[in-house]
XYZ file of N, CA and C in Angstrom:
864
model
N 24.840 -76.885 -20.226
C 24.666 -75.549 -20.803
C 23.549 -74.832 -20.073
N 23.857 -73.633 -19.568
C 22.864 -72.880 -18.807
C 21.760 -72.376 -19.728
N 20.557 -72.401 -19.188
C 19.406 -71.894 -19.928
C 19.085 -70.497 -19.436
N 19.025 -69.545 -20.332
C 18.720 -68.156 -19.963
C 17.440 -67.735 -20.672
N 16.298 -67.989 -20.050
C 15.041 -67.627 -20.699
C 14.932 -66.117 -20.865
N 14.235 -65.666 -21.893
C 14.086 -64.218 -22.083
C 13.333 -63.583 -20.927
N 13.796 -62.431 -20.539
C 13.154 -61.699 -19.441
C 11.813 -61.152 -19.908
N 10.754 -61.337 -19.107
C 9.454 -60.785 -19.508
C 9.561 -59.269 -19.721
N 8.912 -58.805 -20.753
C 8.979 -57.390 -21.091
C 8.172 -56.568 -20.097
N 8.778 -55.490 -19.564
C 8.077 -54.619 -18.631
C 6.972 -53.839 -19.345
N 5.941 -53.484 -18.587
C 4.914 -52.603 -19.126
C 5.475 -51.187 -19.223
N 5.152 -50.498 -20.280
C 5.706 -49.160 -20.521
C 5.263 -48.196 -19.429
N 6.234 -47.462 -18.855
C 5.935 -46.535 -17.770
C 4.977 -45.435 -18.226
N 5.176 -44.899 -19.421
C 4.283 -43.845 -19.910
C 2.863 -44.354 -20.076
N 2.717 -45.603 -20.488
C 1.381 -46.179 -20.625
C 0.716 -46.341 -19.260
N 1.500 -46.755 -18.277
C 0.956 -46.878 -16.919
C 0.562 -45.512 -16.357
N 1.358 -44.485 -16.654
C 0.999 -43.132 -16.226
C -0.319 -42.711 -16.870
N -0.459 -42.987 -18.161
C -1.685 -42.623 -18.869
C -2.883 -43.344 -18.269
N -2.737 -44.629 -17.977
C -3.826 -45.385 -17.362
C -4.218 -44.815 -16.008
N -3.225 -44.568 -15.164
C -3.526 -44.058 -13.813
C -4.222 -42.706 -13.875
N -3.709 -41.807 -14.701
C -4.300 -40.477 -14.789
C -5.716 -40.536 -15.339
N -5.937 -41.351 -16.371
C -7.278 -41.461 -16.954
C -8.264 -42.056 -15.956
N -7.837 -43.051 -15.184
C -8.724 -43.653 -14.188
C -9.025 -42.683 -13.056
N -8.007 -41.963 -12.604
C -8.197 -41.025 -11.488
C -9.027 -39.809 -11.892
N -8.793 -39.303 -13.090
C -9.462 -38.073 -13.524
C -10.765 -38.323 -14.269
N -11.017 -39.572 -14.627
C -12.288 -39.898 -15.252
C -12.371 -39.647 -16.738
N -11.246 -39.650 -17.432
C -11.320 -39.457 -18.872
C -9.965 -39.283 -19.505
N -9.886 -39.557 -20.798
C -8.626 -39.435 -21.532
C -8.232 -37.973 -21.733
N -9.219 -37.097 -21.978
C -8.910 -35.686 -22.214
C -8.295 -35.045 -20.981
N -8.882 -35.306 -19.807
C -8.344 -34.743 -18.564
C -6.948 -35.288 -18.288
N -6.740 -36.574 -18.573
C -5.409 -37.160 -18.379
C -4.398 -36.499 -19.308
N -4.829 -36.215 -20.540
C -3.928 -35.575 -21.499
C -3.489 -34.202 -21.019
N -4.421 -33.438 -20.454
C -4.088 -32.104 -19.944
C -3.070 -32.213 -18.815
N -3.303 -33.116 -17.885
C -2.393 -33.241 -16.739
C -1.004 -33.682 -17.176
N -0.927 -34.589 -18.129
C 0.364 -35.131 -18.542
C 1.020 -34.325 -19.655
N 0.299 -33.332 -20.187
C 0.881 -32.478 -21.210
C 1.055 -33.155 -22.551
N 0.128 -34.053 -22.886
C 0.165 -34.729 -24.185
C -1.207 -34.601 -24.837
N -1.356 -35.138 -26.030
C -2.641 -35.081 -26.721
C -3.550 -36.215 -26.250
N -4.885 -36.042 -26.364
C -5.790 -37.153 -26.038
C -5.497 -38.390 -26.883
N -5.064 -38.161 -28.140
C -4.715 -39.303 -28.983
C -3.559 -40.104 -28.421
N -2.596 -39.419 -27.789
C -1.467 -40.122 -27.178
C -1.937 -40.986 -26.018
N -2.874 -40.452 -25.227
C -3.423 -41.243 -24.112
C -4.125 -42.476 -24.655
N -4.928 -42.296 -25.706
C -5.636 -43.425 -26.312
C -4.664 -44.490 -26.791
N -3.582 -44.064 -27.442
C -2.582 -45.016 -27.943
C -1.917 -45.769 -26.801
N -1.573 -45.044 -25.727
C -0.953 -45.694 -24.571
C -1.881 -46.746 -23.968
N -3.165 -46.393 -23.822
C -4.115 -47.324 -23.214
C -4.297 -48.554 -24.092
N -4.416 -48.356 -25.390
C -4.561 -49.493 -26.304
C -3.355 -50.410 -26.233
N -2.158 -49.812 -26.201
C -0.939 -50.621 -26.117
C -0.879 -51.392 -24.807
N -1.285 -50.752 -23.721
C -1.268 -51.405 -22.414
C -2.283 -52.547 -22.370
N -3.462 -52.308 -22.905
C -4.483 -53.358 -22.943
C -4.030 -54.526 -23.807
N -3.344 -54.229 -24.917
C -2.836 -55.302 -25.776
C -1.774 -56.114 -25.059
N -0.888 -55.435 -24.306
C 0.158 -56.139 -23.572
C -0.428 -57.023 -22.469
N -1.501 -56.548 -21.827
C -2.125 -57.294 -20.735
C -3.071 -58.368 -21.246
N -3.618 -58.139 -22.437
C -4.608 -59.067 -22.965
C -5.956 -58.921 -22.298
N -6.219 -57.720 -21.768
C -7.491 -57.482 -21.087
C -7.824 -56.000 -21.162
N -9.109 -55.659 -21.249
C -9.495 -54.236 -21.307
C -9.400 -53.580 -19.935
N -9.012 -52.310 -19.942
C -8.941 -51.521 -18.708
C -10.044 -50.489 -18.628
N -10.627 -50.144 -19.771
C -11.714 -49.166 -19.819
C -12.805 -49.672 -20.741
N -14.019 -49.260 -20.415
C -15.165 -49.481 -21.295
C -15.448 -48.175 -22.004
N -15.447 -48.172 -23.328
C -15.724 -46.962 -24.099
C -17.229 -46.788 -24.228
N -17.723 -45.601 -23.909
C -19.139 -45.273 -24.036
C -19.269 -43.965 -24.805
N -20.467 -43.638 -25.308
C -20.649 -42.359 -26.005
C -20.310 -41.154 -25.124
N -20.364 -41.302 -23.821
C -20.100 -40.191 -22.901
C -18.666 -40.181 -22.370
N -17.870 -41.123 -22.791
C -16.504 -41.169 -22.305
C -16.070 -42.583 -21.997
N -15.171 -42.718 -21.037
C -14.655 -44.037 -20.670
C -14.901 -44.295 -19.186
N -15.080 -45.573 -18.872
C -15.289 -46.015 -17.488
C -14.345 -47.182 -17.231
N -13.610 -47.181 -16.117
C -12.712 -48.308 -15.846
C -13.480 -49.625 -15.739
N -12.911 -50.670 -16.267
C -13.455 -51.998 -16.051
C -13.181 -52.401 -14.604
N -13.798 -53.487 -14.126
C -13.459 -53.932 -12.759
C -11.960 -54.142 -12.562
N -11.286 -54.666 -13.582
C -9.828 -54.828 -13.488
C -9.135 -53.477 -13.367
N -9.533 -52.537 -14.214
C -8.930 -51.209 -14.171
C -9.180 -50.513 -12.845
N -10.401 -50.636 -12.336
C -10.744 -49.983 -11.069
C -9.937 -50.562 -9.919
N -9.748 -51.892 -9.913
C -8.980 -52.514 -8.825
C -7.523 -52.085 -8.865
N -6.985 -51.922 -10.047
C -5.557 -51.611 -10.178
C -5.240 -50.136 -9.965
N -6.211 -49.263 -10.230
C -5.931 -47.822 -10.298
C -5.361 -47.259 -9.002
N -5.951 -47.613 -7.850
C -5.516 -47.000 -6.590
C -4.070 -47.346 -6.270
N -3.657 -48.558 -6.593
C -2.275 -48.938 -6.341
C -1.299 -48.122 -7.171
N -1.657 -47.861 -8.426
C -0.785 -47.040 -9.270
C -0.803 -45.581 -8.826
N -1.945 -45.121 -8.337
C -1.996 -43.748 -7.823
C -1.034 -43.587 -6.651
N -1.074 -44.528 -5.719
C -0.151 -44.466 -4.580
C 1.303 -44.548 -5.054
N 1.544 -45.404 -6.031
C 2.916 -45.581 -6.517
C 3.438 -44.326 -7.193
N 2.622 -43.711 -8.050
C 3.083 -42.511 -8.751
C 3.165 -41.316 -7.816
N 2.283 -41.257 -6.807
C 2.410 -40.190 -5.806
C 3.730 -40.333 -5.059
N 4.061 -41.565 -4.681
C 5.326 -41.793 -3.984
C 6.523 -41.474 -4.859
N 6.438 -41.845 -6.139
C 7.529 -41.550 -7.066
C 7.698 -40.042 -7.225
N 6.571 -39.323 -7.362
C 6.649 -37.872 -7.527
C 7.268 -37.201 -6.308
N 6.894 -37.682 -5.114
C 7.472 -37.102 -3.898
C 8.972 -37.364 -3.830
N 9.391 -38.557 -4.256
C 10.820 -38.870 -4.256
C 11.570 -37.985 -5.258
N 10.960 -37.754 -6.421
C 11.575 -36.886 -7.428
C 11.692 -35.465 -6.904
N 10.618 -34.973 -6.268
C 10.656 -33.614 -5.733
C 11.715 -33.481 -4.640
N 11.827 -34.499 -3.797
C 12.862 -34.463 -2.752
C 14.253 -34.458 -3.376
N 14.428 -35.231 -4.441
C 15.711 -35.264 -5.130
C 16.028 -33.900 -5.737
N 15.042 -33.276 -6.382
C 15.253 -31.948 -6.956
C 15.643 -30.946 -5.868
N 14.929 -31.012 -4.743
C 15.195 -30.062 -3.663
C 16.595 -30.246 -3.084
N 17.029 -31.505 -2.977
C 18.366 -31.763 -2.446
C 19.447 -31.372 -3.446
N 19.151 -31.575 -4.738
C 20.141 -31.274 -5.767
C 20.283 -29.778 -6.001
N 19.178 -29.042 -5.875
C 19.206 -27.584 -6.072
C 18.457 -26.923 -4.921
N 19.049 -26.923 -3.728
C 18.330 -26.462 -2.527
C 17.999 -24.972 -2.518
N 18.595 -24.190 -3.405
C 18.333 -22.745 -3.412
C 17.434 -22.327 -4.580
N 16.793 -23.293 -5.234
C 15.893 -23.001 -6.348
C 14.462 -23.281 -5.913
N 13.567 -22.312 -6.137
C 12.163 -22.447 -5.757
C 11.307 -22.252 -7.002
N 10.460 -23.242 -7.283
C 9.578 -23.193 -8.445
C 8.163 -22.854 -7.982
N 7.591 -21.793 -8.554
C 6.253 -21.334 -8.169
C 5.323 -21.410 -9.372
N 4.147 -21.991 -9.181
C 3.098 -21.999 -10.192
C 2.031 -21.000 -9.769
N 1.595 -20.150 -10.701
C 0.621 -19.125 -10.349
C -0.145 -18.676 -11.578
N -1.215 -17.920 -11.368
C -1.975 -17.350 -12.466
C -1.129 -16.321 -13.223
N -1.351 -16.176 -14.531
C -0.609 -15.147 -15.273
C -0.763 -13.756 -14.658
N -1.989 -13.382 -14.268
C -2.213 -12.050 -13.697
C -1.467 -11.868 -12.389
N -1.474 -12.889 -11.543
C -0.760 -12.803 -10.271
C 0.747 -12.731 -10.519
N 1.219 -13.516 -11.489
C 2.647 -13.498 -11.807
C 3.100 -12.110 -12.240
N 2.316 -11.462 -13.104
C 2.711 -10.166 -13.648
C 2.489 -9.017 -12.676
N 1.347 -9.034 -11.995
C 0.941 -7.846 -11.243
C 1.232 -7.922 -9.745
N 1.398 -9.109 -9.198
C 1.624 -9.226 -7.753
C 2.990 -9.814 -7.430
N 3.323 -10.932 -8.075
C 4.551 -11.639 -7.711
C 5.804 -10.979 -8.279
N 5.787 -10.672 -9.566
C 6.979 -10.103 -10.204
C 7.472 -8.829 -9.520
N 6.581 -7.888 -9.137
C 7.084 -6.682 -8.469
C 7.746 -6.947 -7.120
N 7.511 -8.118 -6.532
C 8.098 -8.434 -5.228
C 9.451 -9.135 -5.338
N 9.768 -9.640 -6.512
C 11.014 -10.392 -6.663
C 12.271 -9.556 -6.415
N 12.320 -8.289 -6.822
C 13.520 -7.507 -6.487
C 13.781 -7.429 -4.987
N 12.721 -7.271 -4.200
C 12.890 -7.235 -2.750
C 13.379 -8.553 -2.199
N 12.888 -9.668 -2.779
C 13.348 -10.981 -2.344
C 14.830 -11.166 -2.658
N 15.258 -10.673 -3.821
C 16.676 -10.807 -4.183
C 17.579 -10.011 -3.256
N 17.059 -8.926 -2.712
C 17.859 -8.128 -1.782
C 18.109 -8.890 -0.490
N 17.062 -9.531 0.043
C 17.194 -10.207 1.339
C 17.702 -11.633 1.203
N 17.544 -12.225 0.011
C 18.000 -13.606 -0.190
C 18.582 -13.762 -1.591
N 19.719 -13.143 -1.857
C 20.295 -13.169 -3.214
C 20.702 -14.563 -3.673
N 20.868 -15.478 -2.744
C 21.301 -16.825 -3.125
C 20.140 -17.692 -3.625
N 18.895 -17.225 -3.439
C 17.720 -18.002 -3.855
C 17.315 -17.607 -5.274
N 17.086 -18.620 -6.102
C 16.619 -18.408 -7.471
C 15.155 -18.836 -7.552
N 14.295 -17.929 -8.007
C 12.863 -18.211 -8.106
C 12.479 -18.389 -9.565
N 11.859 -19.522 -9.867
C 11.355 -19.818 -11.199
C 9.832 -19.756 -11.159
N 9.215 -19.052 -12.118
C 7.763 -18.857 -12.123
C 7.161 -19.456 -13.383
N 6.105 -20.244 -13.217
C 5.352 -20.789 -14.336
C 3.917 -20.303 -14.235
N 3.429 -19.638 -15.287
C 2.068 -19.117 -15.297
C 1.114 -20.188 -15.815
N 0.124 -20.533 -15.009
C -0.871 -21.544 -15.350
C -2.267 -20.983 -15.104
N -3.251 -21.489 -15.834
C -4.620 -21.012 -15.670
C -5.334 -21.665 -14.498
N -4.804 -22.777 -13.995
C -5.427 -23.484 -12.866
C -4.327 -24.107 -12.021
N -4.577 -24.286 -10.729
C -3.555 -24.889 -9.872
C -3.209 -26.300 -10.329
N -1.930 -26.633 -10.373
C -1.530 -27.992 -10.748
C -1.682 -28.940 -9.565
N -1.617 -30.211 -9.849
C -1.586 -31.226 -8.812
C -0.154 -31.286 -8.271
N 0.069 -30.691 -7.117
C 1.433 -30.599 -6.595
C 2.025 -31.957 -6.232
N 1.172 -32.978 -6.110
C 1.724 -34.311 -5.857
C 2.470 -34.830 -7.079
N 2.126 -34.279 -8.264
C 2.726 -34.776 -9.501
C 3.579 -33.721 -10.200
N 3.198 -32.454 -10.076
C 3.878 -31.400 -10.832
C 5.169 -30.971 -10.133
N 6.168 -30.534 -10.905
C 7.480 -30.190 -10.330
C 7.535 -28.766 -9.794
N 6.548 -28.386 -8.970
C 6.521 -27.045 -8.396
C 6.600 -27.146 -6.877
N 7.265 -26.174 -6.280
C 7.360 -26.148 -4.819
C 6.175 -25.437 -4.185
N 5.658 -24.409 -4.868
C 4.593 -23.589 -4.305
C 3.523 -23.293 -5.354
N 2.291 -23.156 -4.891
C 1.180 -22.678 -5.709
C 0.713 -21.341 -5.140
N 0.440 -20.381 -6.026
C -0.050 -19.070 -5.622
C -1.262 -18.742 -6.493
N -2.452 -18.924 -5.934
C -3.695 -18.752 -6.684
C -4.766 -18.169 -5.784
N -5.798 -17.630 -6.405
C -7.005 -17.286 -5.666
C -7.779 -18.577 -5.415
N -8.121 -18.829 -4.164
C -8.842 -20.048 -3.798
C -9.662 -19.783 -2.546
N -10.653 -20.629 -2.314
C -11.513 -20.424 -1.142
C -11.033 -21.177 0.092
N -9.997 -22.001 -0.068
C -9.477 -22.721 1.102
C -8.083 -23.237 0.789
N -7.395 -23.646 1.851
C -6.081 -24.257 1.706
C -4.948 -23.264 1.818
N -3.822 -23.744 2.331
C -2.612 -22.937 2.376
C -2.718 -21.716 3.270
N -1.812 -20.790 3.033
C -1.769 -19.543 3.796
C -2.505 -18.453 3.031
N -3.446 -17.808 3.691
C -4.180 -16.697 3.076
C -3.329 -15.432 3.150
N -3.016 -14.861 1.983
C -2.203 -13.650 1.946
C -3.054 -12.395 2.027
N -4.223 -12.418 1.404
C -5.141 -11.279 1.465
C -6.459 -11.680 0.836
N -7.541 -10.980 1.194
C -8.845 -11.206 0.579
C -8.834 -10.737 -0.867
N -9.767 -11.259 -1.648
C -9.918 -10.813 -3.029
C -11.044 -9.779 -3.062
N -10.655 -8.524 -3.120
C -11.601 -7.407 -3.099
C -11.602 -6.756 -4.473
N -12.805 -6.566 -5.045
C -12.889 -6.006 -6.397
C -13.674 -4.692 -6.400
N -13.305 -3.801 -7.341
C -13.969 -2.515 -7.517
C -13.472 -1.901 -8.822
N -14.242 -1.019 -9.440
C -13.796 -0.394 -10.687
C -12.581 0.499 -10.467
N -11.697 0.535 -11.470
C -10.527 1.409 -11.439
C -10.336 2.019 -12.825
N -9.771 3.200 -12.850
C -9.500 3.893 -14.111
C -8.506 5.015 -13.837
N -8.111 5.712 -14.871
C -7.223 6.860 -14.698
C -7.994 8.025 -14.087
N -7.298 8.965 -13.453
C -7.990 10.138 -12.912
C -8.775 10.897 -13.985
N -8.259 10.936 -15.226
C -8.965 11.637 -16.288
C -10.303 11.011 -16.604
N -10.344 9.675 -16.689
C -11.614 8.980 -16.944
C -12.539 9.122 -15.744
N -11.980 9.064 -14.527
C -12.797 9.151 -13.312
C -13.491 10.496 -13.182
N -12.958 11.543 -13.798
C -13.551 12.874 -13.671
C -14.974 12.927 -14.201
N -15.306 12.017 -15.124
C -16.650 12.015 -15.706
C -17.591 11.046 -15.009
N -17.129 10.403 -13.943
C -17.932 9.386 -13.254
C -18.324 9.868 -11.860
N -19.617 10.023 -11.666
C -20.126 10.446 -10.360
C -20.907 9.327 -9.672
N -21.617 8.555 -10.479
C -22.456 7.479 -9.955
C -22.217 6.226 -10.806
N -22.468 5.032 -10.254
C -22.280 3.812 -11.037
C -23.007 3.824 -12.381
N -24.155 4.500 -12.444
C -24.889 4.551 -13.707
C -24.097 5.232 -14.811
N -23.127 6.062 -14.432
C -22.308 6.744 -15.430
C -21.402 5.782 -16.197
N -21.256 4.567 -15.702
C -20.438 3.585 -16.410
C -21.020 3.242 -17.784
N -22.302 3.539 -17.963
C -22.924 3.279 -19.259
C -22.352 4.172 -20.348
N -21.630 5.216 -19.941
C -21.103 6.177 -20.925
C -19.643 5.923 -21.280
N -19.008 4.945 -20.653
C -17.594 4.675 -20.920
C -17.391 3.178 -21.182
N -16.334 2.800 -21.888
C -16.050 1.370 -22.080
C -15.706 0.708 -20.743
N -16.306 -0.431 -20.507
C -16.001 -1.218 -19.312
C -15.156 -2.410 -19.751
N -13.903 -2.400 -19.361
C -12.931 -3.379 -19.844
C -13.075 -4.688 -19.066
N -13.159 -5.786 -19.801
C -13.294 -7.087 -19.159
C -12.190 -8.037 -19.559
N -12.198 -9.209 -18.939
C -11.226 -10.241 -19.308
C -11.924 -11.586 -19.257
N -11.441 -12.508 -20.059
C -12.115 -13.799 -20.192
C -11.952 -14.679 -18.959
N -10.906 -14.463 -18.176
C -10.684 -15.301 -16.997
C -11.665 -14.975 -15.876
N -11.899 -13.698 -15.651
C -12.791 -13.263 -14.573
C -13.952 -12.467 -15.155
N -14.585 -13.024 -16.160
C -15.646 -12.324 -16.857
C -16.862 -12.002 -16.017
N -17.015 -12.689 -14.883
C -18.190 -12.444 -14.035
C -18.006 -11.286 -13.069
N -16.810 -10.707 -13.001
C -16.534 -9.675 -11.998
C -17.438 -8.451 -12.142
N -17.631 -7.986 -13.372
C -18.481 -6.817 -13.567
C -19.907 -7.096 -13.096
N -20.421 -8.279 -13.388
C -21.776 -8.622 -12.970
C -21.886 -8.681 -11.449
N -20.855 -9.237 -10.803
C -20.875 -9.336 -9.343
C -20.865 -7.945 -8.712
N -19.972 -7.079 -9.185
C -19.881 -5.745 -8.587
C -21.120 -4.920 -8.898
N -21.596 -4.951 -10.140
C -22.742 -4.120 -10.516
C -24.015 -4.571 -9.824
N -24.127 -5.868 -9.517
C -25.309 -6.341 -8.798
C -25.393 -5.732 -7.414
N -24.251 -5.428 -6.813
C -24.222 -4.769 -5.497
C -24.361 -3.259 -5.656
N -23.757 -2.715 -6.710
C -23.765 -1.261 -6.896
C -25.131 -0.720 -7.271
N -25.902 -1.487 -8.034
C -27.211 -1.030 -8.502
C -28.195 -2.187 -8.457
N -29.353 -1.993 -7.842
C -30.368 -3.055 -7.829
C -30.686 -3.500 -9.256
N -30.706 -4.793 -9.444
C -30.975 -5.309 -10.778
C -29.752 -5.399 -11.653
N -28.634 -4.909 -11.165
C -27.409 -4.970 -11.948
C -27.272 -3.815 -12.903
N -26.114 -3.693 -13.454
C -25.794 -2.594 -14.360
C -25.288 -3.165 -15.676
N -25.943 -2.849 -16.797
C -25.447 -3.346 -18.072
C -24.147 -2.631 -18.454
N -23.052 -3.368 -18.492
C -21.762 -2.780 -18.839
C -21.288 -3.378 -20.163
N -20.668 -2.547 -20.974
C -20.217 -3.000 -22.287
C -18.803 -2.492 -22.534
N -18.040 -3.312 -23.221
C -16.687 -2.911 -23.561
C -15.888 -4.081 -24.068
N -14.654 -3.844 -24.473
C -13.807 -4.926 -25.004
C -13.431 -5.929 -23.925
N -13.202 -7.152 -24.372
C -12.802 -8.236 -23.476
C -11.416 -8.727 -23.898
N -10.532 -8.897 -22.922
C -9.157 -9.311 -23.185
C -8.927 -10.720 -22.658
N -8.040 -11.436 -23.309
C -7.761 -12.810 -22.888
C -6.936 -12.860 -21.606
N -6.241 -11.777 -21.299
C -5.431 -11.701 -20.086
C -5.886 -10.531 -19.227
N -6.008 -10.779 -17.920
C -6.416 -9.702 -17.019
C -5.415 -8.557 -17.039
N -4.126 -8.872 -17.138
C -3.098 -7.826 -17.155
C -3.276 -6.878 -18.334
N -3.821 -7.372 -19.450
C -4.074 -6.505 -20.600
C -5.188 -5.513 -20.290
N -6.223 -5.982 -19.593
C -7.306 -5.086 -19.203
C -6.786 -3.991 -18.283
N -5.927 -4.355 -17.343
C -5.347 -3.354 -16.445
C -4.472 -2.379 -17.230
N -3.694 -2.892 -18.171
C -2.824 -2.031 -18.973
C -3.644 -1.037 -19.794
N -4.753 -1.497 -20.344
C -5.610 -0.600 -21.116
C -6.296 0.428 -20.212
N -6.623 0.037 -19.003
C -7.152 1.020 -18.049
C -6.097 2.085 -17.768
N -4.846 1.663 -17.623
C -3.750 2.624 -17.425
C -3.578 3.538 -18.640
N -3.919 3.018 -19.822
C -3.815 3.808 -21.051
C -4.994 4.753 -21.246
N -5.962 4.707 -20.321
C -7.119 5.587 -20.432
C -8.202 5.082 -21.361
N -8.184 3.759 -21.665
C -9.153 3.201 -22.613
C -10.522 2.961 -22.001
N -10.646 3.031 -20.684
C -11.921 2.779 -20.044
C -11.743 2.417 -18.585
N -12.735 1.712 -18.057
C -12.745 1.333 -16.642
C -12.628 -0.189 -16.548
N -11.763 -0.663 -15.699
C -11.591 -2.104 -15.474
C -11.987 -2.440 -14.047
N -12.293 -3.703 -13.829
C -12.508 -4.158 -12.460
C -11.135 -4.451 -11.848
N -10.848 -3.778 -10.770
C -9.569 -3.989 -10.108
C -9.671 -5.028 -9.015
N -8.745 -5.965 -9.020
C -8.568 -6.859 -7.874
C -7.539 -6.173 -6.981
N -7.949 -5.825 -5.781
C -7.173 -4.923 -4.927
C -5.703 -5.304 -4.854
N -5.406 -6.591 -4.644
C -4.007 -6.998 -4.502
C -3.225 -6.781 -5.789
N -3.894 -6.869 -6.933
C -3.204 -6.799 -8.215
C -3.026 -5.378 -8.730
N -3.845 -4.449 -8.255
C -3.725 -3.056 -8.736
C -3.237 -2.126 -7.642
N -2.851 -2.675 -6.496
C -2.489 -1.842 -5.346
C -1.378 -0.851 -5.661
N -0.343 -1.281 -6.375
C 0.775 -0.361 -6.632
C 0.362 0.759 -7.577
N -0.582 0.479 -8.496
C -1.068 1.541 -9.388
C -1.951 2.529 -8.635
N -2.678 2.035 -7.641
C -3.481 2.931 -6.805
C -2.564 3.788 -5.931
N -1.514 3.183 -5.404
C -0.585 3.927 -4.560
C 0.126 5.032 -5.348
N 0.475 4.729 -6.586
C 1.176 5.725 -7.409
C 0.235 6.799 -7.948
N -1.068 6.524 -7.913
C -2.032 7.479 -8.451
C -2.314 7.291 -9.924
N -1.670 6.301 -10.560
C -1.920 6.048 -11.968
C -3.350 5.576 -12.194
N -3.883 4.839 -11.218
C -5.277 4.423 -11.233
C -5.958 4.914 -9.965
N -7.263 5.158 -10.073
C -8.061 5.549 -8.918
C -9.345 4.731 -8.926
N -9.992 4.675 -7.776
C -11.301 4.028 -7.659
C -12.359 5.124 -7.681
N -13.134 5.237 -8.764
C -14.080 6.347 -8.877
C -15.278 6.251 -7.938
N -15.542 5.074 -7.401
C -16.702 4.893 -6.520
C -16.258 4.289 -5.192
N -16.916 4.675 -4.146
C -16.594 4.175 -2.812
C -17.406 2.913 -2.535
N -17.190 1.896 -3.351
C -17.943 0.653 -3.197
C -17.082 -0.497 -3.680
N -16.779 -1.423 -2.777
C -15.967 -2.596 -3.094
C -16.718 -3.842 -2.660
N -16.441 -4.942 -3.332
C -17.070 -6.227 -3.023
C -15.973 -7.234 -2.698
N -16.092 -7.905 -1.555
C -15.136 -8.944 -1.171
C -15.654 -10.292 -1.645
N -14.896 -10.948 -2.483
C -15.289 -12.246 -3.024
C -15.014 -13.353 -2.008
N -15.717 -14.480 -2.134
C -15.535 -15.586 -1.167
C -14.299 -16.416 -1.450
N -13.179 -15.757 -1.605
C -11.917 -16.438 -1.825
C -10.795 -15.495 -1.418
N -9.597 -16.009 -1.386
C -8.448 -15.191 -1.002
C -7.257 -15.577 -1.863
N -6.264 -14.716 -1.876
C -4.999 -15.053 -2.521
C -4.258 -15.978 -1.563
N -4.011 -17.203 -2.001
C -3.468 -18.225 -1.113
C -2.185 -18.828 -1.668
N -1.318 -19.205 -0.745
C -0.018 -19.787 -1.073
C 0.078 -21.128 -0.369
N 0.380 -22.193 -1.120
C 0.466 -23.503 -0.487
C 1.494 -24.379 -1.186
N 1.849 -25.470 -0.502
C 2.813 -26.425 -1.040
C 2.310 -27.830 -0.757
N 2.916 -28.814 -1.432
C 2.473 -30.199 -1.275
C 3.060 -30.853 -0.030
N 4.143 -30.289 0.489
C 4.799 -30.904 1.637
C 5.371 -29.800 2.525
N 5.574 -30.087 3.803
C 6.123 -29.061 4.695
C 7.500 -28.599 4.228
N 7.713 -27.304 4.275
C 9.013 -26.754 3.879
C 10.019 -26.942 5.013
N 11.278 -27.142 4.646
C 12.317 -27.244 5.646
C 12.487 -25.895 6.342
N 12.490 -25.871 7.657
C 12.667 -24.601 8.359
C 13.926 -23.876 7.901
N 13.746 -22.618 7.517
C 14.808 -21.742 7.037
C 15.410 -22.212 5.720
N 14.778 -23.200 5.065
C 15.197 -23.583 3.730
C 14.713 -22.547 2.726
N 15.075 -22.728 1.456
C 14.734 -21.737 0.439
C 13.230 -21.560 0.300
N 12.473 -22.661 0.250
C 11.018 -22.560 0.103
C 10.412 -21.846 1.299
N 10.847 -22.207 2.501
C 10.323 -21.574 3.711
C 10.633 -20.081 3.717
N 11.811 -19.682 3.284
C 12.174 -18.257 3.275
C 11.347 -17.480 2.259
N 11.082 -18.102 1.099
C 10.229 -17.445 0.106
C 8.810 -17.285 0.639
N 8.289 -18.321 1.278
C 6.944 -18.253 1.856
C 6.868 -17.144 2.890
N 7.827 -17.093 3.791
C 7.798 -16.071 4.835
C 7.924 -14.673 4.241
N 8.727 -14.519 3.221
C 8.864 -13.220 2.579
C 7.549 -12.787 1.943
N 6.926 -13.687 1.181
C 5.695 -13.325 0.500
C 4.541 -13.088 1.479
N 4.531 -13.809 2.570
C 3.477 -13.603 3.579
C 3.655 -12.262 4.291
N 4.859 -11.785 4.304
C 5.110 -10.525 5.014
C 5.031 -9.303 4.144
N 4.760 -9.467 2.829
C 4.761 -8.336 1.930
C 3.329 -7.893 1.621
């Protein structure tokens, strides 16, 4: 009679993902953000994995977690393995849907820069479908299912344009503004993402800076929309307000702009196939 011993139980893939991410990123909370789960889920996965192994992978401290020597030795191998798996998945997606391009970008860039260009892309490449996901920070393209990242950054990828900032408002609001000091008489619209922009520009416009006050919006596009509504003056990022300046809906009341140490950049995790969908989208966006 043949003996068929029970097959050893595999370690749970989700638990291994949680371990690798927590070790690489230095904490359960950061791993939870990357994997799109709760910190409690990461904790549960790690506990289950440690129970299955019969050995601890992290040391819990008041300041967070630190990999044990066992965890530290194992982490790099899992990082390489999951990077390889992610690349294989991305290649499979690209082969299965070669005319679909997934772009991750900031909400403001998606609304004010990228979306207005999509009609032109559809004219020259109607067979390409572009999917856009708005994120507050660039994803790890080795793991995330995106073909391209479009963000303001100080390095990497293709630079599309500098990030130049200056106040913008409607012509009616601008009529009352002669000097930067006049901004004290009108609402200065801000946003939580780029809250330092007013301070950066005013420090150049006036020695000692200019105290500006006004409502703050959670989205930059809302601040621009309120500027279009005549609610006050917003800081314009040149690439994002260019079409409103061209139409005359917004104007720059002062002849003073500040170039930030970053640019609007487009990059991918792997080289695009020449004349493939991703390459055609990149070339189109670089030329616009």
